[in-house]
mmCIF file of C-alpha atoms in Angstrom:
data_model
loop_
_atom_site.group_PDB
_atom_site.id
_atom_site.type_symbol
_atom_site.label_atom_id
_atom_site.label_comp_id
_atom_site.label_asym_id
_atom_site.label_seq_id
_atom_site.Cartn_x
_atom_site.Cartn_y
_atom_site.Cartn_z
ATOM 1 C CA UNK A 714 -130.658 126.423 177.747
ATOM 2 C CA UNK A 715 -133.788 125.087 176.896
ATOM 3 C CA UNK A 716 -136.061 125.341 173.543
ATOM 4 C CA UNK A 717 -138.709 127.857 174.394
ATOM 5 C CA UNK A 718 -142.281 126.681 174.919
ATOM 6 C CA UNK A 719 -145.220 128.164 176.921
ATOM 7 C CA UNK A 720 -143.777 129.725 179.893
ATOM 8 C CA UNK A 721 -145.288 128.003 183.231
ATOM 9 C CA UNK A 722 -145.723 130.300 186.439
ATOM 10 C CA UNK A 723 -145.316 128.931 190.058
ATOM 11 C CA UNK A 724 -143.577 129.053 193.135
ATOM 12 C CA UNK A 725 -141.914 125.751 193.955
ATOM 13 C CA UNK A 726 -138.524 126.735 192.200
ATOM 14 C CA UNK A 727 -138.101 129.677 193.856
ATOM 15 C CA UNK A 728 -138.769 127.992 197.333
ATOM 16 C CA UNK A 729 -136.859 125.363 196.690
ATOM 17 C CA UNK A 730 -133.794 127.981 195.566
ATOM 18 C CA UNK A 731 -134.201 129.958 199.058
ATOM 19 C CA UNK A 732 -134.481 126.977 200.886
ATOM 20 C CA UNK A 733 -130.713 126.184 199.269
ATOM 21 C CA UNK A 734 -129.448 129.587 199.296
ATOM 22 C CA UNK A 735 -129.864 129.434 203.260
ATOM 23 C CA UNK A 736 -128.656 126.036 203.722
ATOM 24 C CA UNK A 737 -125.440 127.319 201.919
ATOM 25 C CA UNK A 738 -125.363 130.182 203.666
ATOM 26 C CA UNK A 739 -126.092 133.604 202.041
ATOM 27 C CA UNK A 740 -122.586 134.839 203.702
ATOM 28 C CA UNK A 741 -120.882 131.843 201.942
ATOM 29 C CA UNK A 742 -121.277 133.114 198.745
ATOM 30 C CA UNK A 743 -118.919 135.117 196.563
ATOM 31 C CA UNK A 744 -120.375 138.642 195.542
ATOM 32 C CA UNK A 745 -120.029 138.068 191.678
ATOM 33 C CA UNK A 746 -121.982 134.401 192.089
ATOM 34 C CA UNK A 747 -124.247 135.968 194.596
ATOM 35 C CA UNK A 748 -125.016 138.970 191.672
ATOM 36 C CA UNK A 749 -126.012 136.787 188.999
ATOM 37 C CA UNK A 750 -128.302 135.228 191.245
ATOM 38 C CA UNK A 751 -130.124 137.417 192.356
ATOM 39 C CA UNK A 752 -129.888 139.374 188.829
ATOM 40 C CA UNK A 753 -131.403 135.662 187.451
ATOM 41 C CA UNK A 754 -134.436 135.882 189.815
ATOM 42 C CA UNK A 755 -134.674 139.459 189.574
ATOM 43 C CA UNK A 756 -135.455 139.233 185.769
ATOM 44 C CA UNK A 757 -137.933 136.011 186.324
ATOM 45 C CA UNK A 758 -139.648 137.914 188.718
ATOM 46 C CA UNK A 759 -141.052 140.315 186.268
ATOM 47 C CA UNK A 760 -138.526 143.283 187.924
ATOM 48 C CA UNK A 761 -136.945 144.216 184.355
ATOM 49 C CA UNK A 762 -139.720 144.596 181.782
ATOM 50 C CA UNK A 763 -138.337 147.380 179.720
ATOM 51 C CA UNK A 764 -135.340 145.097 178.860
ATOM 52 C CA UNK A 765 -137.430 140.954 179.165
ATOM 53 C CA UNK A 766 -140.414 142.131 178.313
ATOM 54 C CA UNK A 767 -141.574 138.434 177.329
ATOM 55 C CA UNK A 768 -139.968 135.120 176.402
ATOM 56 C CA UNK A 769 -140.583 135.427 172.842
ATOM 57 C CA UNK A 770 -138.775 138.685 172.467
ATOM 58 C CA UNK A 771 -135.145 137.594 174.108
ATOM 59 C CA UNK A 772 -135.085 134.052 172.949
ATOM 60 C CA UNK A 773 -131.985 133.231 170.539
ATOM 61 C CA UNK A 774 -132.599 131.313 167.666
ATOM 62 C CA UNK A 775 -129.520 131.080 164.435
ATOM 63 C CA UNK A 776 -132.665 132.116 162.577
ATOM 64 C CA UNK A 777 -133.284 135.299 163.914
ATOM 65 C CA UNK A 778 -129.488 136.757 164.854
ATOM 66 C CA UNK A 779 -128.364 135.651 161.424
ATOM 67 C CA UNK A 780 -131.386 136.861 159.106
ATOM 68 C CA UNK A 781 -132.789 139.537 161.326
ATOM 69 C CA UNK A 782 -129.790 140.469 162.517
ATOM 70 C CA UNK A 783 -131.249 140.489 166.087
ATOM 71 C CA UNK A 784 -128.210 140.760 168.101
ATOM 72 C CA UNK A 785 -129.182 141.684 171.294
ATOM 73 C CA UNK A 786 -130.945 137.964 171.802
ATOM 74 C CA UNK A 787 -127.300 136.374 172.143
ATOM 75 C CA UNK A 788 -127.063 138.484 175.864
ATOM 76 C CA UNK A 789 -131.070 138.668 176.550
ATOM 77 C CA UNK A 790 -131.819 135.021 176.094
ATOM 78 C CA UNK A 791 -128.960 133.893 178.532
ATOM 79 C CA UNK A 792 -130.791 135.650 181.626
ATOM 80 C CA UNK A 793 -133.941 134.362 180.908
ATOM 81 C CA UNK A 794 -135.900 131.326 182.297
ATOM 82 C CA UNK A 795 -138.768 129.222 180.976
ATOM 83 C CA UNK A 796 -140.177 128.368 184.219
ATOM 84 C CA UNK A 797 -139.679 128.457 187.733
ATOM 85 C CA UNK A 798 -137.817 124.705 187.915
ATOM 86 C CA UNK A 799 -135.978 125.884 185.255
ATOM 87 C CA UNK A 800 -134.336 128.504 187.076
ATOM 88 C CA UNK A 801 -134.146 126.278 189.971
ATOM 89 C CA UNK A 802 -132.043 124.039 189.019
ATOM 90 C CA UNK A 803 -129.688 126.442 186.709
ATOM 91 C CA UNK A 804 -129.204 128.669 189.672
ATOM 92 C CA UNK A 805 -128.390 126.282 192.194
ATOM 93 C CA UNK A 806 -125.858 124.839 189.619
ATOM 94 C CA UNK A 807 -124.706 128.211 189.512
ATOM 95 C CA UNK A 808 -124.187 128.422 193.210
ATOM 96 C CA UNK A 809 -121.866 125.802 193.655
ATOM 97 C CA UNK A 810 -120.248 126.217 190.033
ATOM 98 C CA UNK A 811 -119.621 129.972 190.525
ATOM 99 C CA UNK A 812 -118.420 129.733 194.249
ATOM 100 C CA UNK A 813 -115.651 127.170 193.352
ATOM 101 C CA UNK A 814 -114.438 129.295 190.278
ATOM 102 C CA UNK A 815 -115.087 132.625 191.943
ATOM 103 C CA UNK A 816 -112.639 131.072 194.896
ATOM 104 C CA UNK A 817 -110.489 130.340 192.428
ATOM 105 C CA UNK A 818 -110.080 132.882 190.336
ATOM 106 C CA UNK A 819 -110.930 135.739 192.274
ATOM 107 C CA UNK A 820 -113.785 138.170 191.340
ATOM 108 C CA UNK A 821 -112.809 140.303 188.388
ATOM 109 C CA UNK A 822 -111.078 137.742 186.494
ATOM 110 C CA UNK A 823 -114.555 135.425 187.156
ATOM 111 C CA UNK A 824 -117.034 138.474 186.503
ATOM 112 C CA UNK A 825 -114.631 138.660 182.938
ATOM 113 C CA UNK A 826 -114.426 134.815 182.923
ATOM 114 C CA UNK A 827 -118.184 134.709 182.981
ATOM 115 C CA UNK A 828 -118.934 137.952 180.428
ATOM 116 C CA UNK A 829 -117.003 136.262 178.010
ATOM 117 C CA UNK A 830 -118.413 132.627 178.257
ATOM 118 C CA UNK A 831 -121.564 134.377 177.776
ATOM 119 C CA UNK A 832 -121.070 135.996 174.314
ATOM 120 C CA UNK A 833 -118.989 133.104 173.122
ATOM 121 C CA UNK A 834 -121.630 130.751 174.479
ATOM 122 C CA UNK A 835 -123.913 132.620 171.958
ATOM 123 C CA UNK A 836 -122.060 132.993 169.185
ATOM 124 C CA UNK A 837 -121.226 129.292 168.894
ATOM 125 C CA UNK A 838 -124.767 128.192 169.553
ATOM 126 C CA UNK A 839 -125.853 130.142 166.512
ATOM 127 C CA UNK A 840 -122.708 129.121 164.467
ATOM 128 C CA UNK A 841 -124.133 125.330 165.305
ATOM 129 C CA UNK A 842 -127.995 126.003 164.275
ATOM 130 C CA UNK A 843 -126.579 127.183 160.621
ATOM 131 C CA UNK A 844 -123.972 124.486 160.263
ATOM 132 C CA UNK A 845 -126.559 121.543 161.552
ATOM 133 C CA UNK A 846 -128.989 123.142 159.375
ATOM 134 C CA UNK A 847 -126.692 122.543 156.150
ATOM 135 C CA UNK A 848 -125.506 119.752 156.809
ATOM 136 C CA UNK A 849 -128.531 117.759 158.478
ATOM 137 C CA UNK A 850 -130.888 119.826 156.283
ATOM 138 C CA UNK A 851 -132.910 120.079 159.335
ATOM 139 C CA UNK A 852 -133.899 123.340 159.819
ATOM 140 C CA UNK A 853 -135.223 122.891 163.748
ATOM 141 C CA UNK A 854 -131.539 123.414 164.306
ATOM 142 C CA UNK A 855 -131.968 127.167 162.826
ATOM 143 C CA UNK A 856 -135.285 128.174 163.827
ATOM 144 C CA UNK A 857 -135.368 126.445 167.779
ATOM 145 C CA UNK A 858 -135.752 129.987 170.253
ATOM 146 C CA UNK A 859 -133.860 128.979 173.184
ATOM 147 C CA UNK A 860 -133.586 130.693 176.625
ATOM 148 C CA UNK A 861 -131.688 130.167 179.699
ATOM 149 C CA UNK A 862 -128.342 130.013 181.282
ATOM 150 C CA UNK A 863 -127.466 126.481 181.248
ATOM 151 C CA UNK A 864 -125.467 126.804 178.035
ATOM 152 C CA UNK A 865 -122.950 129.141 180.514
ATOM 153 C CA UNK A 866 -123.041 126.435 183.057
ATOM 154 C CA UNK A 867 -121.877 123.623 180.977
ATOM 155 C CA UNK A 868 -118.948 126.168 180.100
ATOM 156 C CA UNK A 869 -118.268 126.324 184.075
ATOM 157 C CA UNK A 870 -118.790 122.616 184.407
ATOM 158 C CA UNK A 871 -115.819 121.900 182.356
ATOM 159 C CA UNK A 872 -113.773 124.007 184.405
ATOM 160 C CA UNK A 873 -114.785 122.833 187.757
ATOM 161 C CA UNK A 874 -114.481 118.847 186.257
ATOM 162 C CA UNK A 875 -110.434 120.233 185.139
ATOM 163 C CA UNK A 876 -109.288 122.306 188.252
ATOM 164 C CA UNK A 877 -111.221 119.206 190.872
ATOM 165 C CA UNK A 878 -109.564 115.515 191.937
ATOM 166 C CA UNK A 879 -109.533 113.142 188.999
ATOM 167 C CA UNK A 880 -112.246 110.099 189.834
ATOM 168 C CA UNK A 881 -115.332 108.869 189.995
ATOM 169 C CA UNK A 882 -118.781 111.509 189.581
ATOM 170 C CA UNK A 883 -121.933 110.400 189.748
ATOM 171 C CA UNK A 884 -124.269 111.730 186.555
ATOM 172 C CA UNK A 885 -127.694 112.851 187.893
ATOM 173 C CA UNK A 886 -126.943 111.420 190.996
ATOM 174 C CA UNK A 887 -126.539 108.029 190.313
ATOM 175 C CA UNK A 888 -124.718 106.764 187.492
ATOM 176 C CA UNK A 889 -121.158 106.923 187.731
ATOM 177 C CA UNK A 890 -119.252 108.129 185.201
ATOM 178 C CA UNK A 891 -114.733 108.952 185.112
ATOM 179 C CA UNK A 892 -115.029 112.597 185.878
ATOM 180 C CA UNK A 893 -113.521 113.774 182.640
ATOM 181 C CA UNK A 894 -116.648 112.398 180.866
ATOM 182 C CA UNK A 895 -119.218 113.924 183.175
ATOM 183 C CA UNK A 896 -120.314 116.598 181.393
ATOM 184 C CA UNK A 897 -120.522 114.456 177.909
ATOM 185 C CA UNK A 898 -122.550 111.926 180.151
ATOM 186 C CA UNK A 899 -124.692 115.072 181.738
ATOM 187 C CA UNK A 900 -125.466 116.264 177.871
ATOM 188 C CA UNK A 901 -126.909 113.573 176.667
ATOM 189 C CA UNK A 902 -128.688 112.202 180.360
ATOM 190 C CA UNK A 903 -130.226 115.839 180.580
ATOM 191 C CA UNK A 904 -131.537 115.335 176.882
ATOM 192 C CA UNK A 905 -133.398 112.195 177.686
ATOM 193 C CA UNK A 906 -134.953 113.349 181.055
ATOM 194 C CA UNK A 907 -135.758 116.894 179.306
ATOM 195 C CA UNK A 908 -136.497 116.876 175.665
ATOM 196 C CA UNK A 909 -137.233 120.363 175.315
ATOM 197 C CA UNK A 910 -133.935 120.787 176.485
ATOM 198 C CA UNK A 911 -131.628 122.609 174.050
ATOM 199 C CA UNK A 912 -129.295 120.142 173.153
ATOM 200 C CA UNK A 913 -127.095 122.965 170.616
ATOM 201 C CA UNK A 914 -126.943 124.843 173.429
ATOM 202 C CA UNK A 915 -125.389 122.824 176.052
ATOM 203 C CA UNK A 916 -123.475 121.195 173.451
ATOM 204 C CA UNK A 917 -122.087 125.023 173.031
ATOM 205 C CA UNK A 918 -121.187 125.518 176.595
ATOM 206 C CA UNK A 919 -119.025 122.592 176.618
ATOM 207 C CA UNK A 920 -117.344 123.538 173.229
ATOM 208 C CA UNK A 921 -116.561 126.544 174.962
ATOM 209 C CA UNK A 922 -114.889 125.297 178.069
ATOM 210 C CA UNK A 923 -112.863 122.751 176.161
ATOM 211 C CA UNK A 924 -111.926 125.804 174.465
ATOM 212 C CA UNK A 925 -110.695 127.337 177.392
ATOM 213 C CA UNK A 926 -109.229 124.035 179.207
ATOM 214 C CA UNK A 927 -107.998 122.172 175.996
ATOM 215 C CA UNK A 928 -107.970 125.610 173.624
ATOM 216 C CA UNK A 929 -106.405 128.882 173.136
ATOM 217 C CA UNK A 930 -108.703 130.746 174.741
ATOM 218 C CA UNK A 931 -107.173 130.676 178.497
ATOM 219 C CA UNK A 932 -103.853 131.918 177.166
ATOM 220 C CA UNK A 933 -105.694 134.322 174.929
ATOM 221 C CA UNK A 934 -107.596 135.790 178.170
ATOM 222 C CA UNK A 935 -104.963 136.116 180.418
ATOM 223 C CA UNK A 936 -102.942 138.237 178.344
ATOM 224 C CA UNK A 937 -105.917 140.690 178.998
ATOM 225 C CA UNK A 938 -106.516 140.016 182.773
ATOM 226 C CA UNK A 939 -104.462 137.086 184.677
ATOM 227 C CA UNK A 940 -106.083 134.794 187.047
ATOM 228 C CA UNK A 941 -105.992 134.975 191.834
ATOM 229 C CA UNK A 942 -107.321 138.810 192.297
ATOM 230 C CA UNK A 943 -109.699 138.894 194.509
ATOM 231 C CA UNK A 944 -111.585 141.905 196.079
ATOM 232 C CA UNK A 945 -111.833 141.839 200.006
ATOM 233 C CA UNK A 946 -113.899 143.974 201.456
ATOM 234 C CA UNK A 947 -112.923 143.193 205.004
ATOM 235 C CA UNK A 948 -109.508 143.152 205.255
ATOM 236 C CA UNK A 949 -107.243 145.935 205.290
ATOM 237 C CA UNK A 950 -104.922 146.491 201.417
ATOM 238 C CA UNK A 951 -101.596 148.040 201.540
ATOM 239 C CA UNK A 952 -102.769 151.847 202.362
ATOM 240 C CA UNK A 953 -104.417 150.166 205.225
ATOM 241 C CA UNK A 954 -108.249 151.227 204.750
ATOM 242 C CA UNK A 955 -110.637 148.875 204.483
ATOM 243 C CA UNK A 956 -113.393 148.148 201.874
ATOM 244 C CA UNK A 957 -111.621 149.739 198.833
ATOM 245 C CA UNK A 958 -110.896 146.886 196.588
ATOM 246 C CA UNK A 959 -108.737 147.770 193.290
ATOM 247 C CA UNK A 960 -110.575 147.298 190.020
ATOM 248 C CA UNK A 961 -107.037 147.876 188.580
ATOM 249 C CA UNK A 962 -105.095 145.117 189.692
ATOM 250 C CA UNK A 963 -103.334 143.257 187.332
ATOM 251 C CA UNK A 964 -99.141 145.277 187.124
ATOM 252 C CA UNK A 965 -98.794 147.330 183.405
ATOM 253 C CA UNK A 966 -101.134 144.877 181.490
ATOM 254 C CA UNK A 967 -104.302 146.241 180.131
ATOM 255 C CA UNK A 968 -105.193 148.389 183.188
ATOM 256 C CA UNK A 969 -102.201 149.950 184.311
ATOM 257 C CA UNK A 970 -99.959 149.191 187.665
ATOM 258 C CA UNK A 971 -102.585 148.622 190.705
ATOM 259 C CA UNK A 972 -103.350 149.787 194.500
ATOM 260 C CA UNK A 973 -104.750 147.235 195.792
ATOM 261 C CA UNK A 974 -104.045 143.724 196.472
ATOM 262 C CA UNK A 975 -102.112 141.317 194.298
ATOM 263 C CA UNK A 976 -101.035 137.674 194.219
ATOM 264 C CA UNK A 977 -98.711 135.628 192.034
ATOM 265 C CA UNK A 978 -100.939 132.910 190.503
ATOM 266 C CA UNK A 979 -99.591 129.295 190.965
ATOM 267 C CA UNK A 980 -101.763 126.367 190.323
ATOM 268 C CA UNK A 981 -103.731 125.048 192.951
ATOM 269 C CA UNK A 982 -103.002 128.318 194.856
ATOM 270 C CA UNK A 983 -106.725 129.173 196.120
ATOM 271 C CA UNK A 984 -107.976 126.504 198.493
ATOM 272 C CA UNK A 985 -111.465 124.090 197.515
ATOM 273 C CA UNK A 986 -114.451 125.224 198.720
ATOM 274 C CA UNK A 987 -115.122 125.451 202.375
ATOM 275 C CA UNK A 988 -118.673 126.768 203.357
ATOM 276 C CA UNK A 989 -117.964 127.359 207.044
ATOM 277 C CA UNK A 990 -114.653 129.604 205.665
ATOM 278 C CA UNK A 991 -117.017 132.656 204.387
ATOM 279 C CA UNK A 992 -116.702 134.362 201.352
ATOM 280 C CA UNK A 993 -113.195 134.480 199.815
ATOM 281 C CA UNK A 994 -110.790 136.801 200.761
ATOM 282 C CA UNK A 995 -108.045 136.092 198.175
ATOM 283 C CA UNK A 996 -105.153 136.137 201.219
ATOM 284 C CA UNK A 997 -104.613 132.492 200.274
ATOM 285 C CA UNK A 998 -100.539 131.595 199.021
ATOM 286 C CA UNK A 999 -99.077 128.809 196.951
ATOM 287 C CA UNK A 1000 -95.679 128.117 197.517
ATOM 288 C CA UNK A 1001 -92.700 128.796 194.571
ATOM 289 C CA UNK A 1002 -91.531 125.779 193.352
ATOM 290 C CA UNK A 1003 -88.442 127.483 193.114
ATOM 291 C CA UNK A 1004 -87.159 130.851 194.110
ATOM 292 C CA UNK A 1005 -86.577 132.179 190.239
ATOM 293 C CA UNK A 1006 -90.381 131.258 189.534
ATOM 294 C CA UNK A 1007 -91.188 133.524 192.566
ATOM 295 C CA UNK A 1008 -88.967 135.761 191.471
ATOM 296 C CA UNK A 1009 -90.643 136.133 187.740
ATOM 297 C CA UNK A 1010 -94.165 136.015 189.792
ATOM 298 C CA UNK A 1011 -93.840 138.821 191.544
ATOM 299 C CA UNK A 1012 -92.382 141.114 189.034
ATOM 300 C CA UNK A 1013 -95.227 140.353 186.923
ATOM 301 C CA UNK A 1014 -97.693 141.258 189.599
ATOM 302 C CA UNK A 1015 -96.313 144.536 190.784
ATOM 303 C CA UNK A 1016 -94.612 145.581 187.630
ATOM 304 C CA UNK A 1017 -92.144 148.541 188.196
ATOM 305 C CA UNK A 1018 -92.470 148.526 191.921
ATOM 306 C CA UNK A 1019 -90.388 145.166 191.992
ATOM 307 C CA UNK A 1020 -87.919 147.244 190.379
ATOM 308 C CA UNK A 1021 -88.344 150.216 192.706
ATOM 309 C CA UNK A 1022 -87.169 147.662 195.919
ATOM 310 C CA UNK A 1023 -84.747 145.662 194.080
ATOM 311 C CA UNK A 1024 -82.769 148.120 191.673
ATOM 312 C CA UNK A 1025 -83.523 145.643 188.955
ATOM 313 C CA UNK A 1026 -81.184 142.981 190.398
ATOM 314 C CA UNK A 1027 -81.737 139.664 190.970
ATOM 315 C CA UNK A 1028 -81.907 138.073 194.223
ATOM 316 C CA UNK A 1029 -78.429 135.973 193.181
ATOM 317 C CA UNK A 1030 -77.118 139.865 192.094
ATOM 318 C CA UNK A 1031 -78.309 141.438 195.123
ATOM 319 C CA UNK A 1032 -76.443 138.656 197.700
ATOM 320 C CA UNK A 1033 -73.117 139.358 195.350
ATOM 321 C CA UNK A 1034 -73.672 143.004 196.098
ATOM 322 C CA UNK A 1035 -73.946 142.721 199.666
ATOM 323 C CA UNK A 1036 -70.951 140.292 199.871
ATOM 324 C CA UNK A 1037 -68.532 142.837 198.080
ATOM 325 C CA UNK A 1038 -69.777 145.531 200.365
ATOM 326 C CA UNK A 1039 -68.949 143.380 203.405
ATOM 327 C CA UNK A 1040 -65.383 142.654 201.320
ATOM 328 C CA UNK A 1041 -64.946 146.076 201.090
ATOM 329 C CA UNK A 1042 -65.665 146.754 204.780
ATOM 330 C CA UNK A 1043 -63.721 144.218 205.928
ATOM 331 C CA UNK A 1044 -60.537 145.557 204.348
ATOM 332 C CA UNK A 1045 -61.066 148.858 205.421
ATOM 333 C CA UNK A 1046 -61.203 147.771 208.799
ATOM 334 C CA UNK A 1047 -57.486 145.927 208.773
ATOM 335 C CA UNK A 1048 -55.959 148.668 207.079
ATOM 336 C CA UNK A 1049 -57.284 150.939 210.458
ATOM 337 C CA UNK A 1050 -55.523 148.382 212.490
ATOM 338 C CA UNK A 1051 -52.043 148.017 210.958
ATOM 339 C CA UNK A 1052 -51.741 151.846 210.903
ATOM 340 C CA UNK A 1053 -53.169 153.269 214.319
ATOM 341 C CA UNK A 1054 -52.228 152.167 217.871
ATOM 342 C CA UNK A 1055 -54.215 149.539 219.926
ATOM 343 C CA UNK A 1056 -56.484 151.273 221.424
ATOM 344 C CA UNK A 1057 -57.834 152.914 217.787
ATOM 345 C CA UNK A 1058 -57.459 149.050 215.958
ATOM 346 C CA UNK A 1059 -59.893 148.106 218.845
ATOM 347 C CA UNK A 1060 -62.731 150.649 218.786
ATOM 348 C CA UNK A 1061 -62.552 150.107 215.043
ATOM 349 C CA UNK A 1062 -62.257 146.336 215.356
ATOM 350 C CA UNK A 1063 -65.255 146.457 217.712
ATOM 351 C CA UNK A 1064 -67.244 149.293 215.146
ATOM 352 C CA UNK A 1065 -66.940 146.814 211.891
ATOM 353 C CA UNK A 1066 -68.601 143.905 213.937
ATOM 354 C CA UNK A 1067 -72.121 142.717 214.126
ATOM 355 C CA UNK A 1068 -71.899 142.697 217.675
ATOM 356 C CA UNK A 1069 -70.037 144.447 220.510
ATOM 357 C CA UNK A 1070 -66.261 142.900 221.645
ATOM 358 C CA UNK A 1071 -67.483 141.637 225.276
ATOM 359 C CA UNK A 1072 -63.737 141.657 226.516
ATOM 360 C CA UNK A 1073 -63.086 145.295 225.375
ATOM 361 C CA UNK A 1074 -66.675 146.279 227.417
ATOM 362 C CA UNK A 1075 -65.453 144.382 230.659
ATOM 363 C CA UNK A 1076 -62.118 146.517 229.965
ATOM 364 C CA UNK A 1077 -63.794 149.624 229.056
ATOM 365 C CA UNK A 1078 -65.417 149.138 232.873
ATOM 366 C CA UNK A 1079 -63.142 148.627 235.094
ATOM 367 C CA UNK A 1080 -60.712 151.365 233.458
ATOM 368 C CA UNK A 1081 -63.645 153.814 234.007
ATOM 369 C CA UNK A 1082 -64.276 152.430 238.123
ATOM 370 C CA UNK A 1083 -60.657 152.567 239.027
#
């Protein structure tokens, strides 16, 4: 986010951002990612007037949601850039930020992932203007209008810097920093290149994410909506038509049992991000560590139809039911041959097995040629 000041027009930003939209390739990037985008631009571009009519009249401040009660600001201001390099460089962080998690997550639970980081972004950003103001007695802390969606992106930043290889990251390019510090070292880098950057605000994105890394919040959202749906548009689901995604995929949680396509979510079950791969299909598998996990994944995912194949048994359940149908079989079968003659024991014999008896076929042949 940064502290609104007089809004600067040009082109360079948006160049710049088409110039790196191609180079990632527009077919590279998830649909949800690829909406808020082109949403971001949309809005900067003048397109939405009734609803951004100017900077001054979406920007957030503690003062004016908490005394005016001016609550649409906490969504408005989060859409809205200063200046064309400051959408630049908070979509292209978006690019690569939402493509990774998007990957990851699939597309609902990152459109919800997203909605959410959004409000709570807000709400703790004006929660920190009134608590810095009494405490600090500073009120620039309750009266700075802020607009922009880097306060979101921090959020996403500690997420990507959790679910990517422990190590080394460079900060701004060039000063490395342990990658579980990188987005401390970006807050405070960011706040010395850009004054007029909103400090409370990014500081509020990352409060958030540790929320959902470190925090309750993860388990308290995936009670809701769990984690690895995707929506493919290309590939044929289980009715076999194409290009109808289900928006009700998550078993006999909060939407009901889904259609469409559904996958057991194991860590590190949707691969990094690969460019050249196109966008995301969600067909990508993580192993069970064992078979009872897979087991308890699945009936999660597809609710009552687990039951519907299984009978409600277990896999260990289900082998002891085969075995003392076989059992069964079996005895049946030398009963038959200790009360009929040969000839019956051996059709019978030969009935009860997998396969045929080859010495009662060879038999069977010449009896019938002689």
């Amino acid at each position: 986010m940064m502290v609104l000041q007089r809004r600067r027009g040009g082109n360079l930003g948006l160049l710049l951002l088409g110039t790196q939209i191609m180079n990632f390739g527009l077919q590279n990037i998830p649909p949800v990612t690829l909406g808020l985008l082109a949403s971001q631009v949309a809005i900067f571009l003048g397109l939405l007037p009734k609803h951004f009519p100017s900077p001054n009249a979406v920007c957030m401040s503690s003062y004016l949601v908490i005394e005016h009660r001016d609550w649409k600001r906490m969504l408005l201001a989060n859409f809205f850039h200063a200046h064309d390099m400051h959408l630049y460089f908070n979509m292209v962080s978006l690019l690569y930020k939402g493509s990774m998690l998007e990957r990851k997550f699939g597309n609902v639970y990152f459109a919800y992932l997203v909605a959410l980081f959004t409000g709570l972004t807000s709400i703790t950003y004006v929660g920190l203007g009134f608590v810095l103001d009494s405490v600090l007695s500073d009120q620039s802390y309750y009266l700075s209008c802020a607009v922009g969606f880097s306060g979101v992106l921090f959020a996403l930043k500690v997420l990507t810097t959790e679910y990517s290889p422990q190590g080394m990251q460079y900060a701004m390019g060039f000063i490395p920093v342990p990658s579980k510090y990188i987005f401390w070292a970006e807050l405070i880098l960011i706040q010395l290149v850009t004054p007029n950057a909103s400090f409370v605000g990014h500081l509020a994105g990352i409060l958030v994410g540790l929320m959902y890394t470190k925090g309750p919040l993860k388990p308290l959202m995936d009670s809701f909506m769990e984690p690895g749906v995707a929506m493919d548009f290309t590939q044929p689901n289980r009715s076999g038509h194409r290009g109808q995604p289900s928006f009700f995929p998550f078993g006999n949680r909060l939407f009901g049992r889904g259609n469409g396509q559904n996958f057991p979510h194991h860590p590190g079950a949707y691969p990094a991000h690969q460019p050249s791969a196109g966008p995301f299909t969600g067909s990508g598998r993580a192993e069970p560590s064992a078979p009872s996990e897979e087991r308890r994944d699945y009936g999660n995912s597809y609710g009552d139809q687990y039951n519907d194949y299984t009978g409600g048994l277990t896999e260990e359940q289900q082998y002891q039911r085969a075995l003392e149908e076989s059992m069964k079989q079996s005895q049946g079968s030398d009963s038959m041959h200790s009360s009929g003659s040969s000839r019956t024991s051996s059709q019978s014999h030969s009935h009860s097995r997998l396969y045929p008896d080859l010495d009662d076929l060879r038999s069977r042949r010449s009896n019938f040629y002689q």
